[in-house]
């Protein structure tokens, strides 16, 4: 059974700091891994999608890496801004037995101005 | 191209009533997923449907909950005889056939009084 864990659960940093959010998963037979952002009371916005054959994806100040063998992914946010404050969710889609996406509990990020 | 549309955005029901949550997937998407998010928790998978078929309902409670995705019209998540513990945000996501990238709606926030 796939389990997804995100560390830390919450993080508070000053503006401008570079930071890393961690995600680990127990079953390496994945189809892809996605990072989402969720603002309070809102839906989810997809940030980055990494296919199982890929090692990393980049979009602007965001970079996500994937290491299937160790069951880990990291989301790197460069030069953080107050507008980055949100909950970041890691989601893993299994690669066998049909598509099913499992989410971690998220990391709540607060960037102080 | 409209995104995933969920309605209503907010729903208040008394204990024992029925709740019906609707989800219209993005145009061209034939796969629909329902997730539940309790306060301060991540998203929990409930059910995965294709048109007229339930593919995976392993996350659905065995009683009172049902889901459908008819040939015409939106997907419906139905909760009968609601209880206070059903209070949560219910998110719908859709994906095109053969591509497991989830696009989320803004959710329906159910409050049971």
XYZ file of C-alpha atoms in Angstrom:
226
model
C 0.000 0.000 0.000
C 1.447 3.315 -1.085
C 2.069 5.856 1.678
C 3.237 9.400 1.073
C 4.919 11.443 3.798
C 5.840 15.101 3.709
C 8.375 16.802 5.936
C 8.209 19.312 7.508
C 4.522 19.661 8.289
C 4.930 23.417 8.624
C 7.652 25.894 7.794
C 8.088 29.607 8.421
C 10.892 31.472 6.650
C 11.872 35.087 5.994
C 11.365 36.483 2.526
C 14.201 35.799 0.098
C 15.262 32.496 1.615
C 15.755 29.384 -0.518
C 13.932 26.373 0.850
C 13.386 22.660 0.301
C 10.240 20.657 0.895
C 10.537 16.904 1.178
C 8.297 14.078 0.074
C 8.862 10.350 0.519
C 6.843 7.396 -0.752
C 6.946 3.717 0.098
C 6.276 2.041 -3.270
C 8.710 2.945 -6.052
C 6.441 1.556 -8.800
C 5.018 4.932 -9.664
C 3.660 6.396 -12.882
C 4.350 10.014 -11.981
C 4.690 12.450 -9.113
C 3.033 15.854 -8.903
C 3.515 18.847 -6.653
C 0.437 20.961 -5.985
C -0.191 24.229 -4.237
C -3.328 24.824 -2.181
C -4.352 28.222 -0.869
C -6.713 28.395 2.136
C -10.275 27.558 1.156
C -9.310 26.965 -2.444
C -8.678 24.081 -4.802
C -5.360 22.667 -5.927
C -3.073 24.131 -8.533
C -0.608 21.824 -10.248
C 2.946 23.171 -10.016
C 5.163 20.472 -11.469
C 4.694 16.989 -12.865
C 7.560 14.508 -13.029
C 7.089 11.328 -15.051
C 8.636 8.179 -13.635
C 11.378 8.237 -16.286
C 12.408 11.799 -15.428
C 14.722 13.080 -12.709
C 13.558 16.666 -12.364
C 11.332 19.435 -13.645
C 11.715 23.200 -13.408
C 9.256 26.063 -13.626
C 10.438 29.555 -12.785
C 11.683 29.605 -9.199
C 10.526 26.034 -8.606
C 12.519 22.878 -9.150
C 11.315 19.394 -8.308
C 13.489 16.296 -8.274
C 12.582 12.636 -8.219
C 14.621 9.681 -6.985
C 12.474 6.600 -7.472
C 14.995 4.155 -6.064
C 15.057 5.895 -2.703
C 11.375 6.878 -2.825
C 12.006 10.603 -2.499
C 11.153 13.877 -4.132
C 12.100 17.412 -3.208
C 10.558 20.722 -4.147
C 13.058 23.553 -4.155
C 11.756 27.121 -4.002
C 14.290 29.826 -4.759
C 14.131 33.371 -3.385
C 10.865 32.823 -1.529
C 8.199 35.533 -1.534
C 5.192 36.198 0.727
C 2.973 35.154 -2.187
C 4.469 31.667 -1.925
C 2.680 31.184 1.391
C 0.361 28.197 0.925
C 0.160 24.463 1.551
C 2.267 22.351 -0.789
C 1.064 18.840 -1.516
C 2.999 15.960 -3.002
C 0.970 13.350 -4.912
C 2.119 9.995 -6.274
C 0.289 8.045 -8.964
C 0.809 4.306 -8.976
C 2.093 2.600 -12.063
C 0.276 -0.718 -11.863
C -3.280 -1.856 -11.330
C -4.843 1.266 -12.779
C -4.359 4.929 -12.033
C -4.753 6.054 -8.449
C -3.151 9.134 -6.947
C -2.189 9.266 -3.279
C -1.491 12.547 -1.506
C 0.773 13.463 1.347
C -0.605 15.569 4.194
C 1.185 18.649 2.904
C 3.676 21.229 4.112
C 2.209 24.563 5.271
C 4.599 27.303 4.217
C 4.575 30.841 5.583
C 6.956 33.384 4.083
C 7.372 36.476 6.231
C 7.782 39.862 4.580
C -11.686 25.999 -22.021
C -13.417 25.913 -18.678
C -11.721 24.052 -15.865
C -13.271 21.449 -13.624
C -16.544 22.845 -12.295
C -17.913 21.827 -8.953
C -21.176 22.918 -7.429
C -22.330 23.965 -5.043
C -19.275 25.661 -3.519
C -20.800 25.463 -0.065
C -23.484 23.076 1.137
C -25.113 22.967 4.549
C -27.141 19.946 5.562
C -28.742 18.830 8.805
C -27.946 15.408 10.171
C -29.947 12.757 8.351
C -30.401 14.722 5.130
C -28.895 13.836 1.764
C -26.032 15.712 0.119
C -25.494 15.700 -3.636
C -22.227 17.095 -4.979
C -21.739 17.713 -8.674
C -18.627 17.751 -10.817
C -18.303 18.625 -14.488
C -14.894 17.571 -15.826
C -12.826 19.570 -18.255
C -13.795 19.248 -21.888
C -12.332 16.087 -23.365
C -11.695 14.493 -19.963
C -13.402 11.162 -19.445
C -11.909 10.263 -16.056
C -13.171 11.689 -12.793
C -11.787 11.306 -9.279
C -13.308 12.312 -5.969
C -11.223 13.202 -2.919
C -12.162 14.229 0.610
C -10.150 16.649 2.719
C -10.762 16.924 6.422
C -9.593 20.080 8.225
C -5.800 20.247 8.526
C -5.382 16.985 6.616
C -4.331 15.942 3.135
C -6.612 14.673 0.420
C -7.952 11.148 0.769
C -8.851 9.233 -2.371
C -12.476 8.124 -2.534
C -13.378 6.912 -6.012
C -12.228 6.868 -9.628
C -14.797 6.766 -12.406
C -14.934 6.700 -16.154
C -18.102 7.296 -18.116
C -20.740 4.853 -16.804
C -18.118 2.815 -14.922
C -16.667 2.794 -11.435
C -13.004 1.845 -11.818
C -11.788 2.023 -8.216
C -13.948 2.757 -5.171
C -11.536 1.497 -2.561
C -11.632 4.805 -0.679
C -15.400 5.059 -0.444
C -17.097 4.296 2.862
C -19.155 1.140 2.456
C -22.389 2.741 3.586
C -24.241 5.949 2.698
C -21.779 7.039 -0.017
C -22.218 6.471 -3.736
C -20.850 7.974 -6.926
C -21.810 7.941 -10.559
C -20.599 9.379 -13.835
C -23.359 8.959 -16.382
C -22.984 9.036 -20.132
C -24.477 12.522 -20.158
C -24.149 15.103 -17.424
C -21.882 15.654 -14.457
C -20.462 13.184 -12.013
C -22.444 13.014 -8.771
C -21.180 12.160 -5.302
C -24.127 11.311 -3.103
C -24.062 11.081 0.667
C -27.176 9.747 2.316
C -28.172 10.387 5.941
C -25.268 12.729 6.552
C -23.543 12.847 9.939
C -21.311 15.531 11.458
C -18.220 13.515 10.563
C -19.050 13.962 6.877
C -18.243 17.679 7.176
C -15.263 18.218 4.887
C -14.145 19.662 1.583
C -14.866 17.339 -1.313
C -12.687 17.806 -4.368
C -13.211 16.500 -7.850
C -10.430 16.086 -10.387
C -10.465 15.031 -14.012
C -7.932 13.763 -16.499
C -7.956 12.945 -20.202
C -7.876 9.268 -21.257
C -4.453 7.684 -20.976
C -2.829 10.638 -19.236
C -2.691 10.718 -15.458
C -2.412 14.432 -14.787
C -5.070 15.680 -12.424
C -6.922 18.948 -12.859
C -8.861 19.949 -9.766
C -12.040 21.869 -9.157
C -12.358 24.364 -6.318
C -14.208 21.883 -4.149
C -17.512 21.696 -2.326
C -17.405 22.477 1.360
C -19.996 20.403 3.150
C -21.094 21.393 6.638
C -23.383 19.099 8.588
C -25.205 20.766 11.463
